[in-house]
Amino acid sequence: MFKTILTAAAAIIASLALPALAQDSFKDLALPEVWQGEKETVFGPMQFDHGMPLRESAEMLYDKLDAYRATELFLWSQPIVSFAIWRDQAREKHENFQNRSTLHVKTYDDRVGVLTINQSSEYFFSFVNTDDDATVIEIPPGIVVGLVTDFWQRGLTDLGVFSLNAGSGGTYVLSGPNTPKDKIPDIKGATVLGSETSNAFILMRFIRIEDQTPVEELQAAVKIYAASEEPGLDLVPGGDKPLQGYPPRDMGYWELLHEVLQEEDTAERDRFMMYIAHTLGIERGKPFEPTEAQQAALMAGLVSGEAAAKTLVFNERLEGVLRKDGWRYILSGALPDAFEHTQRVRDFDMLDPRSRFTYEAITSSPRMGHPVVGKGQSYAGRFEDTDNDRLVGDGQYVMRFASPPPAELFWSVVVYDVESRTLIVNETQNATVGSRATPDLQTNDDGSVDIYVGPTPPPGKESNWVQSVPGRGWFPYVRMYGPGEDWFNEDAYALPQIEKTDW
């Protein structure tokens, strides 16, 4: 008892000898408030004990954080996964489609499944890997509209009439970061292209125009080959085989990302994203074997990522992309808010615009991102009618163009399916009305052009009609190849509203 009293007295004396410690400040320094109990976060309510999250709250945060990071990973990976699925589909559907093979896309069936393709021209496209050898591209003089991009969809050059060669033809030498130096030829007069990715994409469009070189003659003069081999073209017919260009909505998406990342060096700008991929089981040089928790996060991020991509497309919030007439520039527009071929401005790379564009479309080039009068391609899209309602396959709609869209080569209106972003799949096997796609296009007495979209045709106007599919959403692109001067003055030329009607 006496010992206990002495111990207590000693404790009291010791406490009196020490200065009292402040709980919320030290002199003029304010200390942070102690987090105790519940805090509301973007991850949900979390419980803290003396500033530290309880175990259950920490586990919940990690699950949500992984899902959020998978969402960003989805948005970041759109351009390279879109190319990976398209390339792999070409290989799967065509056993003889190899490195530097060229697929000839000619029919409706060949086109269905490719993101926002047009129906007014024939296509050659080729996927090349330059790790073994440089690739040589020979383009003949004539009406060819083409491009070369790397695998992150950064446009390296235009080919053909909108290139610096202005339709006079040309030779291009394409190499990548791992191409052996002795495999890069020095060809007099050739344009040298350096891709930042080992894989690249080559696209050519051939447009049939009277009094111009026939398309078949142009196609026969194209060459795409390894620099150390004889000049030639390994042409593979499309064969009426649709290719899926839209990525899968299951774990196959992440398997594709893992697959294609094995083929590419990591760019400095992507190292943080590669860390996020690593935390979710996607890593170069290692097999893709995600844990159950990682799979759950990846699947949650897949759904959330596509929801975000759809929102970026159909509820655009960035300035500089909307025209006065309510249509949206697909590629061009005021920078830095619109996507353009380098994806880069002074202080940042344009992540959201890149995700938006490469979710709804595929490929870009300098003259797609920066068209000028008579040079390049301009695109505009619209996603609602005059009542601000979404465009649905059950309804009937009309677009009255006061005059045809100004274009030197051709113009068209193409209808796409919302979910696939590809040509609408209908019974007529036609998704386009335009100057070259519609030989019997009907024009009104005042020079205006009416274009109709609905499940059944307006009587007597079948040539100007695109058949929609009940139960599915749709959206149109207006395309102008070689846009006219009026297009660049929004007060001089306005695109029409999309009006509900009843025929």
PDB file of N, CA, C and O in Angstrom, residues 212-255:
ATOM      1  N   GLN A 212      -9.810  10.305-114.361  1.00  0.00           N
ATOM      2  CA  GLN A 212      -8.631  10.088-113.534  1.00  0.00           C
ATOM      3  C   GLN A 212      -8.143   8.653-113.729  1.00  0.00           C
ATOM      4  O   GLN A 212      -8.848   7.816-114.299  1.00  0.00           O
ATOM      5  N   THR A 213      -6.939   8.382-113.274  1.00  0.00           N
ATOM      6  CA  THR A 213      -6.382   7.041-113.401  1.00  0.00           C
ATOM      7  C   THR A 213      -7.329   6.017-112.772  1.00  0.00           C
ATOM      8  O   THR A 213      -7.759   6.205-111.626  1.00  0.00           O
ATOM      9  N   PRO A 214      -7.685   4.962-113.485  1.00  0.00           N
ATOM     10  CA  PRO A 214      -8.605   3.966-112.908  1.00  0.00           C
ATOM     11  C   PRO A 214      -8.060   3.385-111.611  1.00  0.00           C
ATOM     12  O   PRO A 214      -6.846   3.216-111.445  1.00  0.00           O
ATOM     13  N   VAL A 215      -8.976   3.064-110.709  1.00  0.00           N
ATOM     14  CA  VAL A 215      -8.594   2.537-109.402  1.00  0.00           C
ATOM     15  C   VAL A 215      -7.750   1.275-109.547  1.00  0.00           C
ATOM     16  O   VAL A 215      -6.736   1.106-108.846  1.00  0.00           O
ATOM     17  N   GLU A 216      -8.136   0.393-110.458  1.00  0.00           N
ATOM     18  CA  GLU A 216      -7.407  -0.868-110.612  1.00  0.00           C
ATOM     19  C   GLU A 216      -5.953  -0.619-111.024  1.00  0.00           C
ATOM     20  O   GLU A 216      -5.036  -1.328-110.590  1.00  0.00           O
ATOM     21  N   GLU A 217      -5.729   0.387-111.852  1.00  0.00           N
ATOM     22  CA  GLU A 217      -4.363   0.717-112.273  1.00  0.00           C
ATOM     23  C   GLU A 217      -3.548   1.275-111.107  1.00  0.00           C
ATOM     24  O   GLU A 217      -2.366   0.966-110.953  1.00  0.00           O
ATOM     25  N   LEU A 218      -4.186   2.120-110.281  1.00  0.00           N
ATOM     26  CA  LEU A 218      -3.498   2.649-109.100  1.00  0.00           C
ATOM     27  C   LEU A 218      -3.127   1.524-108.140  1.00  0.00           C
ATOM     28  O   LEU A 218      -1.999   1.457-107.636  1.00  0.00           O
ATOM     29  N   GLN A 219      -4.082   0.635-107.887  1.00  0.00           N
ATOM     30  CA  GLN A 219      -3.845  -0.458-106.945  1.00  0.00           C
ATOM     31  C   GLN A 219      -2.712  -1.357-107.414  1.00  0.00           C
ATOM     32  O   GLN A 219      -1.899  -1.830-106.608  1.00  0.00           O
ATOM     33  N   ALA A 220      -2.624  -1.580-108.699  1.00  0.00           N
ATOM     34  CA  ALA A 220      -1.589  -2.463-109.236  1.00  0.00           C
ATOM     35  C   ALA A 220      -0.198  -1.859-109.092  1.00  0.00           C
ATOM     36  O   ALA A 220       0.812  -2.589-109.139  1.00  0.00           O
ATOM     37  N   ALA A 221      -0.115  -0.531-108.911  1.00  0.00           N
ATOM     38  CA  ALA A 221       1.182   0.143-108.816  1.00  0.00           C
ATOM     39  C   ALA A 221       1.653   0.323-107.375  1.00  0.00           C
ATOM     40  O   ALA A 221       2.787   0.761-107.145  1.00  0.00           O
ATOM     41  N   VAL A 222       0.814   0.000-106.393  1.00  0.00           N
ATOM     42  CA  VAL A 222       1.198   0.140-104.988  1.00  0.00           C
ATOM     43  C   VAL A 222       2.164  -0.971-104.599  1.00  0.00           C
ATOM     44  O   VAL A 222       2.000  -2.123-105.001  1.00  0.00           O
ATOM     45  N   LYS A 223       3.167  -0.608-103.789  1.00  0.00           N
ATOM     46  CA  LYS A 223       4.095  -1.614-103.274  1.00  0.00           C
ATOM     47  C   LYS A 223       4.347  -1.358-101.792  1.00  0.00           C
ATOM     48  O   LYS A 223       4.548  -0.218-101.378  1.00  0.00           O
ATOM     49  N   ILE A 224       4.315  -2.430-100.982  1.00  0.00           N
ATOM     50  CA  ILE A 224       4.658  -2.380 -99.554  1.00  0.00           C
ATOM     51  C   ILE A 224       5.506  -3.615 -99.283  1.00  0.00           C
ATOM     52  O   ILE A 224       5.031  -4.748 -99.408  1.00  0.00           O
ATOM     53  N   TYR A 225       6.769  -3.405 -98.897  1.00  0.00           N
ATOM     54  CA  TYR A 225       7.662  -4.560 -98.781  1.00  0.00           C
ATOM     55  C   TYR A 225       8.794  -4.264 -97.807  1.00  0.00           C
ATOM     56  O   TYR A 225       9.104  -3.104 -97.498  1.00  0.00           O
ATOM     57  N   ALA A 226       9.417  -5.339 -97.326  1.00  0.00           N
ATOM     58  CA  ALA A 226      10.595  -5.211 -96.473  1.00  0.00           C
ATOM     59  C   ALA A 226      11.746  -4.678 -97.320  1.00  0.00           C
ATOM     60  O   ALA A 226      11.940  -5.097 -98.469  1.00  0.00           O
ATOM     61  N   ALA A 227      12.526  -3.762 -96.734  1.00  0.00           N
ATOM     62  CA  ALA A 227      13.563  -3.074 -97.502  1.00  0.00           C
ATOM     63  C   ALA A 227      14.597  -4.022 -98.080  1.00  0.00           C
ATOM     64  O   ALA A 227      15.170  -3.757 -99.144  1.00  0.00           O
ATOM     65  N   SER A 228      14.859  -5.149 -97.416  1.00  0.00           N
ATOM     66  CA  SER A 228      15.881  -6.081 -97.892  1.00  0.00           C
ATOM     67  C   SER A 228      15.334  -7.081 -98.914  1.00  0.00           C
ATOM     68  O   SER A 228      16.072  -7.937 -99.394  1.00  0.00           O
ATOM     69  N   GLU A 229      14.045  -6.965 -99.243  1.00  0.00           N
ATOM     70  CA  GLU A 229      13.437  -7.887-100.192  1.00  0.00           C
ATOM     71  C   GLU A 229      13.128  -7.172-101.504  1.00  0.00           C
ATOM     72  O   GLU A 229      13.226  -5.939-101.604  1.00  0.00           O
ATOM     73  N   GLU A 230      12.702  -7.926-102.498  1.00  0.00           N
ATOM     74  CA  GLU A 230      12.346  -7.344-103.784  1.00  0.00           C
ATOM     75  C   GLU A 230      11.046  -6.544-103.653  1.00  0.00           C
ATOM     76  O   GLU A 230      10.150  -6.927-102.896  1.00  0.00           O
ATOM     77  N   PRO A 231      10.933  -5.427-104.375  1.00  0.00           N
ATOM     78  CA  PRO A 231       9.695  -4.644-104.334  1.00  0.00           C
ATOM     79  C   PRO A 231       8.491  -5.487-104.743  1.00  0.00           C
ATOM     80  O   PRO A 231       8.573  -6.304-105.658  1.00  0.00           O
ATOM     81  N   GLY A 232       7.394  -5.293-104.028  1.00  0.00           N
ATOM     82  CA  GLY A 232       6.182  -6.035-104.356  1.00  0.00           C
ATOM     83  C   GLY A 232       5.060  -5.701-103.404  1.00  0.00           C
ATOM     84  O   GLY A 232       5.169  -4.797-102.559  1.00  0.00           O
ATOM     85  N   LEU A 233       3.977  -6.432-103.547  1.00  0.00           N
ATOM     86  CA  LEU A 233       2.799  -6.232-102.696  1.00  0.00           C
ATOM     87  C   LEU A 233       2.159  -7.584-102.445  1.00  0.00           C
ATOM     88  O   LEU A 233       1.777  -8.290-103.380  1.00  0.00           O
ATOM     89  N   ASP A 234       2.060  -7.962-101.181  1.00  0.00           N
ATOM     90  CA  ASP A 234       1.376  -9.213-100.808  1.00  0.00           C
ATOM     91  C   ASP A 234      -0.089  -8.859-100.553  1.00  0.00           C
ATOM     92  O   ASP A 234      -0.478  -8.534 -99.433  1.00  0.00           O
ATOM     93  N   LEU A 235      -0.896  -8.914-101.618  1.00  0.00           N
ATOM     94  CA  LEU A 235      -2.288  -8.467-101.545  1.00  0.00           C
ATOM     95  C   LEU A 235      -3.207  -9.631-101.185  1.00  0.00           C
ATOM     96  O   LEU A 235      -3.176 -10.689-101.820  1.00  0.00           O
ATOM     97  N   VAL A 236      -4.011  -9.421-100.150  1.00  0.00           N
ATOM     98  CA  VAL A 236      -4.955 -10.422 -99.675  1.00  0.00           C
ATOM     99  C   VAL A 236      -6.371  -9.900 -99.910  1.00  0.00           C
ATOM    100  O   VAL A 236      -6.737  -8.846 -99.384  1.00  0.00           O
ATOM    101  N   PRO A 237      -7.196 -10.586-100.713  1.00  0.00           N
ATOM    102  CA  PRO A 237      -8.575 -10.125-100.933  1.00  0.00           C
ATOM    103  C   PRO A 237      -9.400 -10.163 -99.650  1.00  0.00           C
ATOM    104  O   PRO A 237      -9.227 -11.055 -98.813  1.00  0.00           O
ATOM    105  N   GLY A 238     -10.289  -9.197 -99.500  1.00  0.00           N
ATOM    106  CA  GLY A 238     -11.145  -9.158 -98.314  1.00  0.00           C
ATOM    107  C   GLY A 238     -12.033 -10.375 -98.176  1.00  0.00           C
ATOM    108  O   GLY A 238     -12.300 -10.846 -97.063  1.00  0.00           O
ATOM    109  N   GLY A 239     -12.522 -10.885 -99.314  1.00  0.00           N
ATOM    110  CA  GLY A 239     -13.260 -12.143 -99.318  1.00  0.00           C
ATOM    111  C   GLY A 239     -14.587 -12.119 -98.589  1.00  0.00           C
ATOM    112  O   GLY A 239     -15.079 -13.154 -98.142  1.00  0.00           O
ATOM    113  N   ASP A 240     -15.199 -10.937 -98.464  1.00  0.00           N
ATOM    114  CA  ASP A 240     -16.501 -10.814 -97.783  1.00  0.00           C
ATOM    115  C   ASP A 240     -16.452 -11.359 -96.364  1.00  0.00           C
ATOM    116  O   ASP A 240     -17.404 -11.983 -95.876  1.00  0.00           O
ATOM    117  N   LYS A 241     -15.348 -11.111 -95.673  1.00  0.00           N
ATOM    118  CA  LYS A 241     -15.180 -11.582 -94.299  1.00  0.00           C
ATOM    119  C   LYS A 241     -15.155 -10.393 -93.345  1.00  0.00           C
ATOM    120  O   LYS A 241     -14.155  -9.677 -93.276  1.00  0.00           O
ATOM    121  N   PRO A 242     -16.230 -10.147 -92.626  1.00  0.00           N
ATOM    122  CA  PRO A 242     -16.240  -9.027 -91.678  1.00  0.00           C
ATOM    123  C   PRO A 242     -15.177  -9.211 -90.601  1.00  0.00           C
ATOM    124  O   PRO A 242     -14.934 -10.324 -90.125  1.00  0.00           O
ATOM    125  N   LEU A 243     -14.528  -8.118 -90.225  1.00  0.00           N
ATOM    126  CA  LEU A 243     -13.520  -8.125 -89.174  1.00  0.00           C
ATOM    127  C   LEU A 243     -14.033  -7.316 -87.987  1.00  0.00           C
ATOM    128  O   LEU A 243     -14.534  -6.208 -88.162  1.00  0.00           O
ATOM    129  N   GLN A 244     -13.905  -7.851 -86.799  1.00  0.00           N
ATOM    130  CA  GLN A 244     -14.311  -7.122 -85.599  1.00  0.00           C
ATOM    131  C   GLN A 244     -13.238  -6.097 -85.241  1.00  0.00           C
ATOM    132  O   GLN A 244     -12.141  -6.453 -84.831  1.00  0.00           O
ATOM    133  N   GLY A 245     -13.579  -4.826 -85.369  1.00  0.00           N
ATOM    134  CA  GLY A 245     -12.653  -3.764 -85.023  1.00  0.00           C
ATOM    135  C   GLY A 245     -12.901  -3.165 -83.657  1.00  0.00           C
ATOM    136  O   GLY A 245     -12.082  -2.397 -83.155  1.00  0.00           O
ATOM    137  N   TYR A 246     -14.025  -3.495 -83.049  1.00  0.00           N
ATOM    138  CA  TYR A 246     -14.345  -2.994 -81.715  1.00  0.00           C
ATOM    139  C   TYR A 246     -13.856  -4.011 -80.682  1.00  0.00           C
ATOM    140  O   TYR A 246     -14.060  -5.214 -80.820  1.00  0.00           O
ATOM    141  N   PRO A 247     -13.163  -3.533 -79.636  1.00  0.00           N
ATOM    142  CA  PRO A 247     -12.574  -4.452 -78.656  1.00  0.00           C
ATOM    143  C   PRO A 247     -13.622  -5.253 -77.894  1.00  0.00           C
ATOM    144  O   PRO A 247     -14.781  -4.829 -77.775  1.00  0.00           O
ATOM    145  N   PRO A 248     -13.250  -6.408 -77.367  1.00  0.00           N
ATOM    146  CA  PRO A 248     -14.193  -7.231 -76.597  1.00  0.00           C
ATOM    147  C   PRO A 248     -14.570  -6.576 -75.275  1.00  0.00           C
ATOM    148  O   PRO A 248     -13.856  -5.710 -74.768  1.00  0.00           O
ATOM    149  N   ARG A 249     -15.688  -7.038 -74.708  1.00  0.00           N
ATOM    150  CA  ARG A 249     -16.182  -6.517 -73.436  1.00  0.00           C
ATOM    151  C   ARG A 249     -16.015  -7.534 -72.314  1.00  0.00           C
ATOM    152  O   ARG A 249     -16.833  -7.625 -71.415  1.00  0.00           O
ATOM    153  N   ASP A 250     -14.937  -8.291 -72.372  1.00  0.00           N
ATOM    154  CA  ASP A 250     -14.648  -9.263 -71.316  1.00  0.00           C
ATOM    155  C   ASP A 250     -13.144  -9.238 -71.054  1.00  0.00           C
ATOM    156  O   ASP A 250     -12.449  -8.313 -71.500  1.00  0.00           O
ATOM    157  N   MET A 251     -12.623 -10.227 -70.368  1.00  0.00           N
ATOM    158  CA  MET A 251     -11.198 -10.229 -70.044  1.00  0.00           C
ATOM    159  C   MET A 251     -10.321 -10.271 -71.292  1.00  0.00           C
ATOM    160  O   MET A 251      -9.124  -9.986 -71.238  1.00  0.00           O
ATOM    161  N   GLY A 252     -10.946 -10.596 -72.420  1.00  0.00           N
ATOM    162  CA  GLY A 252     -10.199 -10.572 -73.670  1.00  0.00           C
ATOM    163  C   GLY A 252      -9.608  -9.205 -73.975  1.00  0.00           C
ATOM    164  O   GLY A 252      -8.581  -9.106 -74.658  1.00  0.00           O
ATOM    165  N   TYR A 253     -10.262  -8.145 -73.484  1.00  0.00           N
ATOM    166  CA  TYR A 253      -9.711  -6.799 -73.690  1.00  0.00           C
ATOM    167  C   TYR A 253      -8.324  -6.694 -73.061  1.00  0.00           C
ATOM    168  O   TYR A 253      -7.368  -6.223 -73.683  1.00  0.00           O
ATOM    169  N   TRP A 254      -8.231  -7.128 -71.808  1.00  0.00           N
ATOM    170  CA  TRP A 254      -6.968  -7.006 -71.081  1.00  0.00           C
ATOM    171  C   TRP A 254      -5.929  -7.988 -71.600  1.00  0.00           C
ATOM    172  O   TRP A 254      -4.725  -7.687 -71.569  1.00  0.00           O
ATOM    173  N   GLU A 255      -6.375  -9.138 -72.103  1.00  0.00           N
ATOM    174  CA  GLU A 255      -5.443 -10.067 -72.731  1.00  0.00           C
ATOM    175  C   GLU A 255      -4.829  -9.444 -73.977  1.00  0.00           C
ATOM    176  O   GLU A 255      -3.628  -9.593 -74.254  1.00  0.00           O
TER     177      GLU A 255
END
